[in-house]
Short mmCIF file of N, CA and C in Angstrom, two decimals:
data_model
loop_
_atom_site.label_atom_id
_atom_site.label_comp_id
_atom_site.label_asym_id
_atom_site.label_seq_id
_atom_site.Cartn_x
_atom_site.Cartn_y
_atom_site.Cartn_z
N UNK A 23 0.85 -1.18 0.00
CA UNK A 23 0.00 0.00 0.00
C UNK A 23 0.88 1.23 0.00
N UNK A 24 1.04 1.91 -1.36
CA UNK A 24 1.62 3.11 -1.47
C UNK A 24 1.22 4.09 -0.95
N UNK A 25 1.94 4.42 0.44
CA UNK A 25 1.66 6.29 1.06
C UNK A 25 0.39 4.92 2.21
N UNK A 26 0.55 4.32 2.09
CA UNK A 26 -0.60 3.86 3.44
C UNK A 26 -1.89 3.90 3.09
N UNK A 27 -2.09 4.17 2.10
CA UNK A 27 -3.53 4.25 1.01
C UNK A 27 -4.57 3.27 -0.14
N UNK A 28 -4.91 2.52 0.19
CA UNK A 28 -5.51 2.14 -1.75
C UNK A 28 -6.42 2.25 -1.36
N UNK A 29 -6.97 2.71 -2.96
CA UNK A 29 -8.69 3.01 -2.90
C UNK A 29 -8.99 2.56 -4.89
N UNK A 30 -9.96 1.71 -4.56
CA UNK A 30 -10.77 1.02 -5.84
C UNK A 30 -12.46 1.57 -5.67
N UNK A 31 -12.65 1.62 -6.99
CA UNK A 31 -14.42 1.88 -7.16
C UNK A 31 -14.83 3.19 -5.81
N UNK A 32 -13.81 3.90 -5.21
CA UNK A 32 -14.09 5.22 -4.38
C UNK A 32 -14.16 4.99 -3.46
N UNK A 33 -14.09 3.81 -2.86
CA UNK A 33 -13.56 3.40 -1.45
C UNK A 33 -12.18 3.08 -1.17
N UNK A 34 -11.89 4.21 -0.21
CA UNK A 34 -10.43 4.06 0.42
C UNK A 34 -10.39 3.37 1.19
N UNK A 35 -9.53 3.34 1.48
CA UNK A 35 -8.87 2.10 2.72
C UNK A 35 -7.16 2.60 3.28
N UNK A 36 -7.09 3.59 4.51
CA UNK A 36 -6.02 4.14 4.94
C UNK A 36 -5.81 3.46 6.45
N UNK A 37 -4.44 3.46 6.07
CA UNK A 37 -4.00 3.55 7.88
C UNK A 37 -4.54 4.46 9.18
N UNK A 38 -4.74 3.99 9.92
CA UNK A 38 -5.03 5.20 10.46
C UNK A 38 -4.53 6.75 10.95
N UNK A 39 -4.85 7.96 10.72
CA UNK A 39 -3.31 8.40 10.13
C UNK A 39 -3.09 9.21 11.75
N UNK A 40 -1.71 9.58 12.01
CA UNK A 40 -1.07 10.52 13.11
C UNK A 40 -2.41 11.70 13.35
N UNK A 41 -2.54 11.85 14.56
CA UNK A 41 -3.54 12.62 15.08
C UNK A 41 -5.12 12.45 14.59
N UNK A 42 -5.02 11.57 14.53
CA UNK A 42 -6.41 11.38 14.23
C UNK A 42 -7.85 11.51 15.32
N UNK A 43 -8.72 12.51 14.96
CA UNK A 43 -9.88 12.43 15.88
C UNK A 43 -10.78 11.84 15.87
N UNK A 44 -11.05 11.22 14.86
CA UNK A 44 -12.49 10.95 14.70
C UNK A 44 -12.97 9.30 15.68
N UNK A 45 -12.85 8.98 17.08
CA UNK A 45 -12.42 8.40 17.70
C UNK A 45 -14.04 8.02 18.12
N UNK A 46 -14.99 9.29 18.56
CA UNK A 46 -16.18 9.04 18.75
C UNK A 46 -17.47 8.07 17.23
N UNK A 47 -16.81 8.50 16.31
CA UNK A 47 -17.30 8.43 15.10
C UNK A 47 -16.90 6.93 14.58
N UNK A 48 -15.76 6.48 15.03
CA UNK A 48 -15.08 4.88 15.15
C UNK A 48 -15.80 4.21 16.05
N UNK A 49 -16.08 4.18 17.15
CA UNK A 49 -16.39 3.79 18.68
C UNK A 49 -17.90 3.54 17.81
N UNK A 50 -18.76 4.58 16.96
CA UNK A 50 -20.22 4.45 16.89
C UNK A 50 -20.22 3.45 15.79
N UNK A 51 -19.08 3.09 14.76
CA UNK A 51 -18.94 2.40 13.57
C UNK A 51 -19.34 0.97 14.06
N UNK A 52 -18.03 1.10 15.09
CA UNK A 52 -18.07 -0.34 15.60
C UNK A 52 -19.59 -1.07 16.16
N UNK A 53 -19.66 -0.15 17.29
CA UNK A 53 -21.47 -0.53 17.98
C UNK A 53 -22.36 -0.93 17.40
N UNK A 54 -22.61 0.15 15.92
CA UNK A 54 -23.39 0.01 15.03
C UNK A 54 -23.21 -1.47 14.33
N UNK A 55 -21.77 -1.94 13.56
CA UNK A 55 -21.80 -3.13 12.78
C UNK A 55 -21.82 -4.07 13.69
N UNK A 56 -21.65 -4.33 15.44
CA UNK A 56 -21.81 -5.31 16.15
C UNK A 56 -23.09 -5.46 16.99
N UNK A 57 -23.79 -4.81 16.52
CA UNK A 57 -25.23 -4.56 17.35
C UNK A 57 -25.99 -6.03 16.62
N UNK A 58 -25.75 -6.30 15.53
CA UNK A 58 -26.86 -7.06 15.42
C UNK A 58 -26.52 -9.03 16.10
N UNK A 59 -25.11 -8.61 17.20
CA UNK A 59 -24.63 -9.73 17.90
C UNK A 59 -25.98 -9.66 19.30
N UNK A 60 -26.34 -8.58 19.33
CA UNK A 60 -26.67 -8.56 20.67
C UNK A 60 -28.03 -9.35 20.36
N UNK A 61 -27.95 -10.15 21.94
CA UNK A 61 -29.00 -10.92 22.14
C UNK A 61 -28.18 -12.71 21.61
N UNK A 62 -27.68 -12.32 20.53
CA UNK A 62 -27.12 -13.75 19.74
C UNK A 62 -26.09 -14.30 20.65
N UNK A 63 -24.87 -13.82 20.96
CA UNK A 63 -23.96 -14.09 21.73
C UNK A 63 -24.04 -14.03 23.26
N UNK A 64 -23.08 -15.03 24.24
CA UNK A 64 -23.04 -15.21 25.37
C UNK A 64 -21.74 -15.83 25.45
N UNK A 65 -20.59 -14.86 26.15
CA UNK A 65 -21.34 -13.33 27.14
C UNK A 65 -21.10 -12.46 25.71
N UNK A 66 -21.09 -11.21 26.26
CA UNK A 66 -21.59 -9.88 25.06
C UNK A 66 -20.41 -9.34 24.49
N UNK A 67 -20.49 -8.83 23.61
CA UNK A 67 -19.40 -8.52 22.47
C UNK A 67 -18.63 -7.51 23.76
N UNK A 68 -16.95 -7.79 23.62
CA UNK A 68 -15.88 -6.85 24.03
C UNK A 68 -15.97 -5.45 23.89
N UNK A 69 -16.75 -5.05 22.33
CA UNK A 69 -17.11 -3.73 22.26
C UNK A 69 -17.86 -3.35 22.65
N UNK A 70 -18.36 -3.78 23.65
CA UNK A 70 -19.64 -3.08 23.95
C UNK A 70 -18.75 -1.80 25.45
N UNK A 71 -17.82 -2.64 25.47
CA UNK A 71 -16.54 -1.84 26.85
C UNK A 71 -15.86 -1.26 26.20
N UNK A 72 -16.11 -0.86 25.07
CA UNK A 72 -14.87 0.31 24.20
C UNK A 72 -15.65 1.88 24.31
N UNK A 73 -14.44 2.64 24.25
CA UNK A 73 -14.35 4.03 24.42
C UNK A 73 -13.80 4.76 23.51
N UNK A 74 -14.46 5.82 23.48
CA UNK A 74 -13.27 6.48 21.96
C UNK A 74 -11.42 6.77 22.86
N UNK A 75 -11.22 7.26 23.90
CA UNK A 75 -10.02 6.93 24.51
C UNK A 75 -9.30 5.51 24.39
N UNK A 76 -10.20 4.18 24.87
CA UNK A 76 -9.89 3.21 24.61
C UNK A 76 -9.18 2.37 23.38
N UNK A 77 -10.23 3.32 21.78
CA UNK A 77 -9.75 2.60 20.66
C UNK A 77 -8.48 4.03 20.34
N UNK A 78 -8.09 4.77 21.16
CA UNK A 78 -7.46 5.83 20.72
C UNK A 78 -6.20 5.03 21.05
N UNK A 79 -6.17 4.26 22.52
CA UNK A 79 -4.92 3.25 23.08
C UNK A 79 -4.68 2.42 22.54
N UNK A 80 -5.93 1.55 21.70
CA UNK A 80 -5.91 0.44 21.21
C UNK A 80 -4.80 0.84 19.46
N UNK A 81 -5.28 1.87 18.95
CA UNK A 81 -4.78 2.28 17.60
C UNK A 81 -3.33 2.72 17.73
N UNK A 82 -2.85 3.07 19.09
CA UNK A 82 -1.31 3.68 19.57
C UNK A 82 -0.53 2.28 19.64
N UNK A 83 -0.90 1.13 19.98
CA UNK A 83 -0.43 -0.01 20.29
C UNK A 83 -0.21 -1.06 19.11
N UNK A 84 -1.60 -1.22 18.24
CA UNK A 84 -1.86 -1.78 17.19
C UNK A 84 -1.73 -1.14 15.73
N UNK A 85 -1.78 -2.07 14.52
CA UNK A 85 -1.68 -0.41 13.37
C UNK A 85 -3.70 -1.01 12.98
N UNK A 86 -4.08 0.20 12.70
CA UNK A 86 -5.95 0.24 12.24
C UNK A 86 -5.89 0.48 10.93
N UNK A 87 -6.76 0.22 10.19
CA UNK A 87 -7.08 0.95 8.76
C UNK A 87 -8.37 1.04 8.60
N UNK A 88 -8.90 2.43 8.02
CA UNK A 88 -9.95 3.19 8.23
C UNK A 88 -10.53 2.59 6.72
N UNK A 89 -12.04 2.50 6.13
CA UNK A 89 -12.43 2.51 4.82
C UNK A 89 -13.01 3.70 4.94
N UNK A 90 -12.84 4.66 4.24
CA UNK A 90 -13.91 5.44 3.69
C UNK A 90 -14.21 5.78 2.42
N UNK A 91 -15.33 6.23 2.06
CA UNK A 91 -16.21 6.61 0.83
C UNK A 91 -16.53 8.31 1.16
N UNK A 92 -15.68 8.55 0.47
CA UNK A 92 -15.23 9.92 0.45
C UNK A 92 -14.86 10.42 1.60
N UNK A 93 -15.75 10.99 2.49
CA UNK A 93 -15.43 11.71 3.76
C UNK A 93 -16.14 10.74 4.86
N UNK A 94 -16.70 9.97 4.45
CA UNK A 94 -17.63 8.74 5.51
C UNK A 94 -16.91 7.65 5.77
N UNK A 95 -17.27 7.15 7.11
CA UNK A 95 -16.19 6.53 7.33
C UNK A 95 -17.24 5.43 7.20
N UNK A 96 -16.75 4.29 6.86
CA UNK A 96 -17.67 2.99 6.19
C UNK A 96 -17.09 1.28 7.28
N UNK A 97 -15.99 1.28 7.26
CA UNK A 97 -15.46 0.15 7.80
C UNK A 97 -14.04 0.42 8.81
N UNK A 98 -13.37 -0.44 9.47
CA UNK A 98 -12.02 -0.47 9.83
C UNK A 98 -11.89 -1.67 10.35
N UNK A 99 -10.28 -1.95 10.74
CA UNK A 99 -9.86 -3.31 11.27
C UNK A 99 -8.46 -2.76 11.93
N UNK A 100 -8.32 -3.92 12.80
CA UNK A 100 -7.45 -3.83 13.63
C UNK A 100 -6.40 -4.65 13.68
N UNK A 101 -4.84 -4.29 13.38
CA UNK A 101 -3.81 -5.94 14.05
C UNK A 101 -2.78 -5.64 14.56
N UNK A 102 -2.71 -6.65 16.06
CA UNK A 102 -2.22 -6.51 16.88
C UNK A 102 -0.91 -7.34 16.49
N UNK A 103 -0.01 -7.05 16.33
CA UNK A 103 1.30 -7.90 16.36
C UNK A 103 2.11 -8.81 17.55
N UNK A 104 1.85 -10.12 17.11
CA UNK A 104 2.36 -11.11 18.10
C UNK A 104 3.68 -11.80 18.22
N UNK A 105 4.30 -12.66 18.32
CA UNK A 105 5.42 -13.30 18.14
C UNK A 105 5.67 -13.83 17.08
N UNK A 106 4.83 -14.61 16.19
CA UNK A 106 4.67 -15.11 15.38
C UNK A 106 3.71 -14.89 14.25
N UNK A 107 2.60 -13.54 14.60
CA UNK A 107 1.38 -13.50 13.52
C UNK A 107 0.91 -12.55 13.79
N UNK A 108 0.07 -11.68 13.56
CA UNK A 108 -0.97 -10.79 13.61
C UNK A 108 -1.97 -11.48 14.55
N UNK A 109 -2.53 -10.75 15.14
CA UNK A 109 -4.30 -11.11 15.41
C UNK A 109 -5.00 -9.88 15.05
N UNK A 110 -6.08 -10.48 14.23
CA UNK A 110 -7.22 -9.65 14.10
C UNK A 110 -8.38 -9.62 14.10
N UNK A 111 -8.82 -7.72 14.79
CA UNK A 111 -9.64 -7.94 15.28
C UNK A 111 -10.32 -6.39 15.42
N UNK A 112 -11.44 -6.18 15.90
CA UNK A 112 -12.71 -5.26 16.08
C UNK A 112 -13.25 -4.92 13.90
N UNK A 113 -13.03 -5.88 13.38
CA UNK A 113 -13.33 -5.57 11.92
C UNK A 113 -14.80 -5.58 11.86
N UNK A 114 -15.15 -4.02 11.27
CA UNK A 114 -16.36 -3.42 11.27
C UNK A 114 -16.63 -3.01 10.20
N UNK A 115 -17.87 -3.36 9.28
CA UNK A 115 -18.15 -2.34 8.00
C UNK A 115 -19.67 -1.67 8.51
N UNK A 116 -20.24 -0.90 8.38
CA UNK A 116 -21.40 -0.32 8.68
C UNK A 116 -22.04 -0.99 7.45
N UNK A 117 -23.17 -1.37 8.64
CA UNK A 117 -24.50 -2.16 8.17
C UNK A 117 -25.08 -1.84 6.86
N UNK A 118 -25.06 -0.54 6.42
CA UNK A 118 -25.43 0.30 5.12
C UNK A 118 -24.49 -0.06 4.45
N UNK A 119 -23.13 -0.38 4.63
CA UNK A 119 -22.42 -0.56 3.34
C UNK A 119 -22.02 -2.13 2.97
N UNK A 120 -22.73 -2.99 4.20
CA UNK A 120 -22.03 -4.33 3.83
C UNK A 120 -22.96 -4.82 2.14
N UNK A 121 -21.94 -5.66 2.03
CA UNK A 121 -22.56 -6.19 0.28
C UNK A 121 -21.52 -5.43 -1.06
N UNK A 122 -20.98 -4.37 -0.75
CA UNK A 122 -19.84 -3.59 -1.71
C UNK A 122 -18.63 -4.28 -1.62
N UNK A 123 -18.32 -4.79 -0.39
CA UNK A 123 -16.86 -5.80 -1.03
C UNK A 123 -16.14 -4.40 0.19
N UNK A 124 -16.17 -3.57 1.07
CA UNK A 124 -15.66 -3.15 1.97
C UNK A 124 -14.69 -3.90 2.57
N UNK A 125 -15.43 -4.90 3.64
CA UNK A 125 -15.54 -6.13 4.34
C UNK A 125 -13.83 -6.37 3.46
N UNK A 126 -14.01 -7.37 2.24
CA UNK A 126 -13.02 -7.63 1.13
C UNK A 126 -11.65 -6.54 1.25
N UNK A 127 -12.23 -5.55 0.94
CA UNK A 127 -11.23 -4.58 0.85
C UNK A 127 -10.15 -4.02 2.35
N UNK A 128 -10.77 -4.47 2.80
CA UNK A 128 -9.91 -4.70 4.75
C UNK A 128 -9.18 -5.08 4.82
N UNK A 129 -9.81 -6.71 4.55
CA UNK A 129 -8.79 -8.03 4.77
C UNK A 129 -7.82 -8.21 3.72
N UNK A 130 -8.06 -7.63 2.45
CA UNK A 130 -6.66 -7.30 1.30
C UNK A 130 -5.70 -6.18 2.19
N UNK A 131 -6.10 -5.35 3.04
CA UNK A 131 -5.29 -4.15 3.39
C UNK A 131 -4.51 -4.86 4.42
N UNK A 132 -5.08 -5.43 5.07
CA UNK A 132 -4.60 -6.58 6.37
C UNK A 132 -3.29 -7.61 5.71
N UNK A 133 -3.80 -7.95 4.50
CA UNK A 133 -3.30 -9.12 4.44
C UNK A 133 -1.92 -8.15 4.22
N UNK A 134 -1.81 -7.52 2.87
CA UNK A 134 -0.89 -6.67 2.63
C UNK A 134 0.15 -6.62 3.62
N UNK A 135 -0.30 -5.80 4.61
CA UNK A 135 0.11 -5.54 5.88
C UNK A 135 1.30 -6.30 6.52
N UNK A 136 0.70 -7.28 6.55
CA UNK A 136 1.05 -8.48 7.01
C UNK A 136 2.34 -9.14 6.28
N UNK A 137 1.82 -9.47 5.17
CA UNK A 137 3.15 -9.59 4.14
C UNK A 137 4.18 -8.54 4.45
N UNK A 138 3.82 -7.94 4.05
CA UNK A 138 4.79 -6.40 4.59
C UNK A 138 5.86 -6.54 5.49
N UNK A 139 5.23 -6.99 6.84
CA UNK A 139 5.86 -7.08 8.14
C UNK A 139 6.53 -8.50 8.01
N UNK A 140 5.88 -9.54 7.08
CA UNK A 140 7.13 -11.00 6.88
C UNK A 140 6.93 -11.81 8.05
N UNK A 141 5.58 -11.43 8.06
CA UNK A 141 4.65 -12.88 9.20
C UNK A 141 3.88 -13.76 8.56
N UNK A 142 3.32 -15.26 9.06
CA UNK A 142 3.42 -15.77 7.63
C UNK A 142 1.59 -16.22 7.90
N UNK A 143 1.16 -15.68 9.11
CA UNK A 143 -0.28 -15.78 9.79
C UNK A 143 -0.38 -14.83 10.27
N UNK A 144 -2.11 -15.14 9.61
CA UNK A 144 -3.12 -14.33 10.48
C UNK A 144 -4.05 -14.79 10.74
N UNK A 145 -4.43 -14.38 12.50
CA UNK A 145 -5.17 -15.16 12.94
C UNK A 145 -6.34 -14.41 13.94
N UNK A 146 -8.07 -14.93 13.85
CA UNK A 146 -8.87 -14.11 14.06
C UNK A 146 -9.64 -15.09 15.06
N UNK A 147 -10.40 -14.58 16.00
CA UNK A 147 -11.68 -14.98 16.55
C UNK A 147 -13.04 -14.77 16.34
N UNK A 148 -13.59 -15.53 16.24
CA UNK A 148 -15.47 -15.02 16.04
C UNK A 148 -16.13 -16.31 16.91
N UNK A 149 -17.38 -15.13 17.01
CA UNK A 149 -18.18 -16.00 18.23
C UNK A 149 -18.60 -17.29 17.75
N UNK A 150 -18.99 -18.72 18.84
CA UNK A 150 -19.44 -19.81 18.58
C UNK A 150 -20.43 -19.37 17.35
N UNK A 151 -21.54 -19.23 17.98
CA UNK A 151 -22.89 -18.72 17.54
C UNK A 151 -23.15 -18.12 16.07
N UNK A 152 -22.29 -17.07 15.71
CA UNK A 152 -21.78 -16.72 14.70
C UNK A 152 -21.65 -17.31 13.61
N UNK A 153 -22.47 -18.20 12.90
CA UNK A 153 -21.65 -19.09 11.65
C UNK A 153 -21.97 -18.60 10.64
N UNK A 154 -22.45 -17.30 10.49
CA UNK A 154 -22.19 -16.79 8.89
C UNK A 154 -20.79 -16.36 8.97
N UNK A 155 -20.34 -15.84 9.85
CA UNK A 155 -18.97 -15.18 10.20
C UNK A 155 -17.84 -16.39 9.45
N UNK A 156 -17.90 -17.22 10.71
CA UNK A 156 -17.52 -18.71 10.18
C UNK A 156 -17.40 -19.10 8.31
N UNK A 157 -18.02 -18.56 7.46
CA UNK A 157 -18.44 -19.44 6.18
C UNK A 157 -17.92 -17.97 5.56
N UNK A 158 -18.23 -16.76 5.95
CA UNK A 158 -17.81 -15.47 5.24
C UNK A 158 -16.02 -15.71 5.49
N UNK A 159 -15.47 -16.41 6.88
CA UNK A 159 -14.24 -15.81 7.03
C UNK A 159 -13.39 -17.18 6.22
N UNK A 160 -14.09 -18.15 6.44
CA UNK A 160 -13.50 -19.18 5.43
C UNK A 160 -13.52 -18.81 3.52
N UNK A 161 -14.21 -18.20 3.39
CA UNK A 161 -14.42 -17.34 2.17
C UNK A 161 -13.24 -16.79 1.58
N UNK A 162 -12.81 -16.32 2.79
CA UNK A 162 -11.48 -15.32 2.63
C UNK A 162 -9.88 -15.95 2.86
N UNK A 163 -9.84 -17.29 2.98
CA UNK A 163 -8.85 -18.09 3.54
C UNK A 163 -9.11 -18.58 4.74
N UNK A 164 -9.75 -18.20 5.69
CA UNK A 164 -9.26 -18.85 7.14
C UNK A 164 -9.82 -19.68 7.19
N UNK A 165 -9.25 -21.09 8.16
CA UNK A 165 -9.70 -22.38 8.70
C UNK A 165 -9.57 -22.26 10.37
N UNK A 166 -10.69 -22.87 10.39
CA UNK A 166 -10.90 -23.75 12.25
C UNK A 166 -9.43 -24.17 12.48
N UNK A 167 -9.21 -23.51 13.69
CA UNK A 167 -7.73 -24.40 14.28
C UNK A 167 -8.11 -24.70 15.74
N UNK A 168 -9.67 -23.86 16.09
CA UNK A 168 -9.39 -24.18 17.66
C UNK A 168 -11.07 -23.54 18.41
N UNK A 169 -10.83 -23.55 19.21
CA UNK A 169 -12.23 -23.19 20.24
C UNK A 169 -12.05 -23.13 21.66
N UNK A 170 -11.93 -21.74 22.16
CA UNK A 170 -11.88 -21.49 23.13
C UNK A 170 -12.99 -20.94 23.95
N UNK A 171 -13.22 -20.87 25.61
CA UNK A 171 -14.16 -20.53 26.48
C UNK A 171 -13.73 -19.15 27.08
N UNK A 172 -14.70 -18.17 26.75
CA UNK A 172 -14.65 -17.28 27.87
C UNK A 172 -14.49 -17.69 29.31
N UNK A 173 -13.66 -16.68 29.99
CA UNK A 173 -13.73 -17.44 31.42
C UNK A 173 -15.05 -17.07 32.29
N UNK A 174 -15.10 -17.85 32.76
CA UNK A 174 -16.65 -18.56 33.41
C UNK A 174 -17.28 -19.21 32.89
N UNK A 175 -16.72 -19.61 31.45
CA UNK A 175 -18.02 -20.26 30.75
C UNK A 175 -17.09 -21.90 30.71
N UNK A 176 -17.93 -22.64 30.38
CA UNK A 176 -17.71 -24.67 30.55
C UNK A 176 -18.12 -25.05 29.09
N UNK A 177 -18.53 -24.28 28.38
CA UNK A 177 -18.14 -24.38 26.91
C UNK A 177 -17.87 -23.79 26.09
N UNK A 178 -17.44 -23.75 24.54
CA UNK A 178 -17.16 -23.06 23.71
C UNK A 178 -17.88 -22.08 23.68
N UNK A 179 -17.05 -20.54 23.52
CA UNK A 179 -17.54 -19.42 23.51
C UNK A 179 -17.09 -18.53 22.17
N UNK A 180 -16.09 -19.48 21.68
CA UNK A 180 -15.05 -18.54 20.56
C UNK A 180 -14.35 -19.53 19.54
N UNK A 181 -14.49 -19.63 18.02
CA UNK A 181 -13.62 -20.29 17.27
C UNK A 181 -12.70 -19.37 16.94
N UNK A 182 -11.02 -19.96 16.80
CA UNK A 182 -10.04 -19.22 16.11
C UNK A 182 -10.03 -19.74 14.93
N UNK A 183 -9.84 -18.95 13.91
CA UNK A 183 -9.10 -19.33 12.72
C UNK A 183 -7.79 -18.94 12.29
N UNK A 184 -7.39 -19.01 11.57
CA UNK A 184 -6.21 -18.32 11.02
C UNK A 184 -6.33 -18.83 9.37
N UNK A 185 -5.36 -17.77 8.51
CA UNK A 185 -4.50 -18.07 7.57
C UNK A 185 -3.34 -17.98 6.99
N UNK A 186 -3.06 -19.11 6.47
CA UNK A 186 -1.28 -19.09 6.49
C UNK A 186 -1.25 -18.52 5.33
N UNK A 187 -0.26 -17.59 4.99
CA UNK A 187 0.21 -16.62 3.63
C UNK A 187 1.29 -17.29 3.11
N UNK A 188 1.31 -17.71 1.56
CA UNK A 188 1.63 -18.05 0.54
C UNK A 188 3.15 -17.05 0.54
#
């Protein structure tokens, strides 16, 4: 990604850039594309405890990339760098724009990314419950490697996937 940028058919897709405010306007992206978990999942989406301060710490720590369509902000994703791989995670497109290939256009920025940095995985969580997630993220490369429990819980609460880069 030249300059931290690509943008196809008028949707960009940037890093998130130095000083960035729009923190309240991220925080509502997210809520908005994970709202339709609520009620579905047990226990309740992580974002529901995010703050625009919070994803301000989270984006200082991790690198983000923003989608927007012109001046609107449409999607973003998050990866955290590990020993061995990326994890990723809070990936959000607003409900109005899913179906354009946004979603698509992330996980190319991600993957990029990734290559970039000369890690050879990436690896994500989504809820049990969740199995369009499941069949959308296998879509995109990733496979089942695992299933983990929130703590307190005595069963599966979370599948990981990952994918290994070519």
């Amino acid at each position: 990604m030249s300059s931290n940028t690509l943008e196809t058919d008028g949707i960009r897709i940037e890093r998130i850039p130095a000083g960035y405010e729009g923190w309240e306007e991220l925080l509502d992206l997210i809520l908005r594309s994970f709202d339709y978990m609520t009620g579905v999942i047990d226990p309740p989406s992580s974002a529901l405890h995010l703050t625009p301060a919070s994803l301000r710490e989270k984006a200082g720590g991790e690198v983000g990339f923003l989608a927007m369509d012109g001046s609107s902000l449409i999607g973003c994703v998050f990866l955290a760098e590990r020993e061995v791989d990326f994890y990723l995670g809070k990936f959000a497109v607003d409900p109005g724009q899913q179906g354009r290939g946004v979603g698509r256009r992330l996980f190319d920025a991600a993957e990029l990314y990734v290559r970039s940095a000369g890690k050879p995985v990436i690896e994500l969580q989504t809820r049990i419950e969740l199995t369009g997630n499941h069949q959308t993220f296998q879509r995109l490369g990733f496979h089942e490697v695992g299933q983990t429990a929130h703590q307190g819980y005595d069963r599966a609460t979370s599948v990981t996937m990952r994918k290994e880069l070519a």
